[in-house]
Short mmCIF file of C-alpha atoms in Angstrom, two decimals:
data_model
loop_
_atom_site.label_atom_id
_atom_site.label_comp_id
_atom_site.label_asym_id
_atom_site.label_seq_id
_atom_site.Cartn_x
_atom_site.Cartn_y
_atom_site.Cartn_z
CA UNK A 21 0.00 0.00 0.00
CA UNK A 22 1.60 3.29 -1.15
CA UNK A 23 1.77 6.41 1.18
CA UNK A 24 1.27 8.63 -1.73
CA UNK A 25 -2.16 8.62 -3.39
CA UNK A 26 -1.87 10.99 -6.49
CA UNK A 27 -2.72 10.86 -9.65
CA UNK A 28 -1.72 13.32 -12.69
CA UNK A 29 -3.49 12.76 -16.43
CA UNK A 30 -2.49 14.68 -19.62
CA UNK A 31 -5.06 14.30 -22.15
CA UNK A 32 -5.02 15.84 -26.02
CA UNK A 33 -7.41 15.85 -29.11
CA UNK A 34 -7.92 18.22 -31.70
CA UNK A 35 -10.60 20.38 -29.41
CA UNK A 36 -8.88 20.29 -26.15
CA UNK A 37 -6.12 20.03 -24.16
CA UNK A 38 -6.07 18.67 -20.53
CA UNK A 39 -4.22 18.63 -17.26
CA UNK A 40 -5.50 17.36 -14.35
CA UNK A 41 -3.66 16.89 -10.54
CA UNK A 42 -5.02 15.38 -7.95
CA UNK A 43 -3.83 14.26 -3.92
CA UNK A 44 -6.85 12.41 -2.11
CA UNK A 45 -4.98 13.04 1.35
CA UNK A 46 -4.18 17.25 0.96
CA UNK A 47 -6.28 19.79 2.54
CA UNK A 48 -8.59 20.94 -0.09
CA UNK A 49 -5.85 23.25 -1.60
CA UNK A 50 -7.72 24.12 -5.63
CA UNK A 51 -6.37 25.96 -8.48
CA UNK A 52 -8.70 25.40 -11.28
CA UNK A 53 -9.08 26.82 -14.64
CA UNK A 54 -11.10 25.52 -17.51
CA UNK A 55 -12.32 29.11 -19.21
CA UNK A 56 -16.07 27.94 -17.71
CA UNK A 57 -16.66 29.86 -14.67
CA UNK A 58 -19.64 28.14 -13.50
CA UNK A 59 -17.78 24.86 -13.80
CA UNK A 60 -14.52 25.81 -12.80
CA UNK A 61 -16.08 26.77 -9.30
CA UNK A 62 -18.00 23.30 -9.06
CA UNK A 63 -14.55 21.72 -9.05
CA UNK A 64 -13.33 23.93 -6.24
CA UNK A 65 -16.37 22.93 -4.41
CA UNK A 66 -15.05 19.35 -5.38
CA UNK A 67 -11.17 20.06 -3.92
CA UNK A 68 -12.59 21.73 -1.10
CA UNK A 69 -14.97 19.77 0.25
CA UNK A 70 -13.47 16.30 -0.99
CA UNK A 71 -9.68 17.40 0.49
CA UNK A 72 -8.48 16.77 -2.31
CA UNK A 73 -5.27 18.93 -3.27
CA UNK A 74 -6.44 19.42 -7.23
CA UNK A 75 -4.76 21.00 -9.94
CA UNK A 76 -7.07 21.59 -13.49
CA UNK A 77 -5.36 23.22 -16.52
CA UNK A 78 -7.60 22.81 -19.58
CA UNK A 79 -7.95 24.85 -23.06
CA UNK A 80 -10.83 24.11 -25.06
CA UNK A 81 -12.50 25.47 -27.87
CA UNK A 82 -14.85 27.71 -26.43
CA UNK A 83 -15.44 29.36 -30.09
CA UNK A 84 -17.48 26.48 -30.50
CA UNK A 85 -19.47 26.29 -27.25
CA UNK A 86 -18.34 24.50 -23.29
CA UNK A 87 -19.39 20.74 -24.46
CA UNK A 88 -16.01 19.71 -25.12
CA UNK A 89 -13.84 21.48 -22.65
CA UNK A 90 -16.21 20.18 -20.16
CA UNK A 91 -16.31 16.56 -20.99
CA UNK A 92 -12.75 15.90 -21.56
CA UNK A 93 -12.16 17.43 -18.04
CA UNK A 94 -14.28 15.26 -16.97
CA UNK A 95 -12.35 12.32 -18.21
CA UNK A 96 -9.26 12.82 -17.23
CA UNK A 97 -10.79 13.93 -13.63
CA UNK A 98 -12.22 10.55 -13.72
CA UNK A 99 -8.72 8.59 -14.71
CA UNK A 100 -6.46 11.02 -12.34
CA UNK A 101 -8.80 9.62 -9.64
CA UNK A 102 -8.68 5.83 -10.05
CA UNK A 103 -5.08 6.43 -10.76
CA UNK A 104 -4.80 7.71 -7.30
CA UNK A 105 -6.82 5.54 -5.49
CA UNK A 106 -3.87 2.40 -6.89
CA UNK A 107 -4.86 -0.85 -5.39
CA UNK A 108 -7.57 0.86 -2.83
CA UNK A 109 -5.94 -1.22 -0.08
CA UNK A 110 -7.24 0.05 3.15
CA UNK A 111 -10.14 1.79 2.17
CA UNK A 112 -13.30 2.58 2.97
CA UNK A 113 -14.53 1.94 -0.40
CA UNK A 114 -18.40 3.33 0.10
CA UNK A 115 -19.57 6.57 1.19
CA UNK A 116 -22.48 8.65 1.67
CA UNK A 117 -23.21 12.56 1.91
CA UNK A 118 -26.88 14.46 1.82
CA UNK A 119 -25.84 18.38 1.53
CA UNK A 120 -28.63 20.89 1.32
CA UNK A 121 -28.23 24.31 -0.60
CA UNK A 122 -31.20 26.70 0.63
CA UNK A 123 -34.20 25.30 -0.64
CA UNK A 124 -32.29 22.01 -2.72
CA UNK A 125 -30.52 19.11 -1.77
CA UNK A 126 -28.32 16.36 -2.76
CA UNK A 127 -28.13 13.14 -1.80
CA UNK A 128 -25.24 11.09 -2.95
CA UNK A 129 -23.72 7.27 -2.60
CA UNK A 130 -20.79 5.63 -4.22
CA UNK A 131 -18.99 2.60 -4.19
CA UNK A 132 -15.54 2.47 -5.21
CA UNK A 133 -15.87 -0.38 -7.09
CA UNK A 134 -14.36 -0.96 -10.30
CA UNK A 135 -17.77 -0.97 -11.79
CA UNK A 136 -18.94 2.15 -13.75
CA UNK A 137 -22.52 2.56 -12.92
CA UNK A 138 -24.46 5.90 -12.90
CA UNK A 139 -27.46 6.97 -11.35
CA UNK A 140 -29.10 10.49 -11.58
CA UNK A 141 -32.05 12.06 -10.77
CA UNK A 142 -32.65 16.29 -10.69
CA UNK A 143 -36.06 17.98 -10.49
CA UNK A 144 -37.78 18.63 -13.68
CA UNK A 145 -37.76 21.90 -15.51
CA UNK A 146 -34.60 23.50 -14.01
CA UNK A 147 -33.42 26.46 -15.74
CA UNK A 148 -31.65 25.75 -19.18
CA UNK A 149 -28.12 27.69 -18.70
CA UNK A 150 -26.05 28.82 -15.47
CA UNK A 151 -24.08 31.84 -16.16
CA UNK A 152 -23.33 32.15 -20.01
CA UNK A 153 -21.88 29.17 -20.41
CA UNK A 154 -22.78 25.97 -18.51
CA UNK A 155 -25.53 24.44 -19.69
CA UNK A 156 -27.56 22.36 -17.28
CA UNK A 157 -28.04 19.05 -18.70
CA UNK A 158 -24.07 18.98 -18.33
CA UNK A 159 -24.07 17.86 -14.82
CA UNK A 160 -25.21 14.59 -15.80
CA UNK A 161 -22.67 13.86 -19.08
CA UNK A 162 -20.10 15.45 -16.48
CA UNK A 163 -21.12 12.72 -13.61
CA UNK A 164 -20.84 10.10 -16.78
CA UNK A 165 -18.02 11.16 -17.84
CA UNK A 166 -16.33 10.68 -14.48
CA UNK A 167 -17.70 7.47 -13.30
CA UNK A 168 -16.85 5.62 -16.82
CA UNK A 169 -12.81 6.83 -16.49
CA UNK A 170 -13.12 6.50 -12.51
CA UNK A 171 -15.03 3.33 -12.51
CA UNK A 172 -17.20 4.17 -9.95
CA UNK A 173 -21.12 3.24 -9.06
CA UNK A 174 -22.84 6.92 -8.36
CA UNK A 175 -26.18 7.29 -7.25
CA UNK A 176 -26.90 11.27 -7.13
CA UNK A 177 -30.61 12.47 -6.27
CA UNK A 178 -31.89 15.40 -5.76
CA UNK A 179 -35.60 15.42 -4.41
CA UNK A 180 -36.18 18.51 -4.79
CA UNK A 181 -35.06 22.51 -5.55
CA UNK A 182 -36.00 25.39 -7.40
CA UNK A 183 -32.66 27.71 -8.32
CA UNK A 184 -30.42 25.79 -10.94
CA UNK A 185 -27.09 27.08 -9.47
CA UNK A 186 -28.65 25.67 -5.97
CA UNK A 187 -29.01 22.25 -7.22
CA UNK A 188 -26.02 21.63 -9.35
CA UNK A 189 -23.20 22.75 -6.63
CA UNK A 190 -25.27 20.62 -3.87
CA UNK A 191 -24.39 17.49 -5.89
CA UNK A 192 -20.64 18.50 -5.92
CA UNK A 193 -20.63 19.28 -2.49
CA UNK A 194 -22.36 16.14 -1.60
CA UNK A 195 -20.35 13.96 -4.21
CA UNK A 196 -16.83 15.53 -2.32
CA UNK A 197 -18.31 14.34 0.85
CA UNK A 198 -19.10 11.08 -0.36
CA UNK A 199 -15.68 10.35 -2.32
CA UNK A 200 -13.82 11.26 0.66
CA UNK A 201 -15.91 9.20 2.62
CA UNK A 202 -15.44 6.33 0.34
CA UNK A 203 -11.71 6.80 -0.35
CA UNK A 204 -10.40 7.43 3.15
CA UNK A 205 -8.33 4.96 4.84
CA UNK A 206 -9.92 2.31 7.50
CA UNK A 207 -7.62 2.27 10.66
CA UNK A 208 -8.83 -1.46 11.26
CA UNK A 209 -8.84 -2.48 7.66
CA UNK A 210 -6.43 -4.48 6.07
CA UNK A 211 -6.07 -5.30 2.08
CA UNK A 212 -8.78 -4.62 -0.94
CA UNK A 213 -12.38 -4.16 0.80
CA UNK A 214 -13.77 -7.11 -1.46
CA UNK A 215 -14.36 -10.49 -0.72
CA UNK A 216 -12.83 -10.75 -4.62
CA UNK A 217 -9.57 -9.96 -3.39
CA UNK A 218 -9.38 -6.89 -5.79
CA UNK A 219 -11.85 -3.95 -7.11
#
């Protein structure tokens, strides 16, 4: 079992290009920038609230609109953190936060379990755009995006909330909670939290 629990993933297409830093043991230290405000503070919310130490240095081509920038963040988000978690010796492996945001709240489980499995529910007719640039039905393809590279089963639900900005950064503060939760260390466990022998 390694002390050090980092992972670092470069990515690079033709529409963006990708750096992404992560420490699941800092102190919540962020320095983000993706060229989309809205999102760029949903993954300080992330650092901050998860611990996590993460570094985020993306250029995309925002001529064109956020999609891509977005998404490929996503990704490598997703791969930086199963690269950190290595062997996930010693770990908790689920977790589980509810965070409420004025009138919404989230409610979100995970299981670190080599499985990528999504689950997400938000109220109906939430407002289309955040800001200029982050369009709503992005939290979910973000969420995706992440589990698939991370390889993660994520239940996210939101019962209920009225202001769009509201209910999108109560799922990343409750989805920080939960993935520290779920990737802190067990004083009393020993080896891969599976009766497989490996996740």
């Amino acid at each position: 079992m390694s002390d050090v629990r980092r992972g670092r993933v470069e990515r690079s297409t033709k529409e963006t290009s990708v750096l992404v830093e992560i420490d699941l043991d800092g102190t919540g230290v962020v320095d983000v920038a993706t060229g989309v405000g809205f999102y760029d503070h949903m993954l300080a919310q992330l650092g901050k609230h998860g611990l996590f130490d993460l570094t985020v240095k993306t250029e995309g081509d925002l001529h064109i609109d956020a999609h891509h920038t977005i998404e490929d963040t996503s990704i490598a988000l997703g791969a930086a953190f199963r690269e950190a978690l290595g062997d996930k010796s010693g770990i908790r492996r689920f977790g589980n936060a509810s965070c409420p945001l004025d009138e919404a709240l989230a409610q979100v489980t995970v299981d670190l379990s080599g499985r990528p499995y999504l689950v997400h529910t938000e109220p109906e007719g939430m407002a289309p755009m955040i800001g200029p640039d982050y369009d709503t039905s992005m939290t979910r393809h973000i969420l995706e995006s992440f589990v698939a590279q991370a390889a993660v089963c994520l239940h996210v639900h939101v019962p209920y909330g009225r202001n769009a900005h509201h209910i999108v950064e109560a799922q990343f503060k409750a989805l920080a909670r939960a993935l520290r939760e779920a990737s802190e260390r067990d004083p009393r466990a020993t080896g891969v939290p599976s009766t497989k022998g490996v996740l």
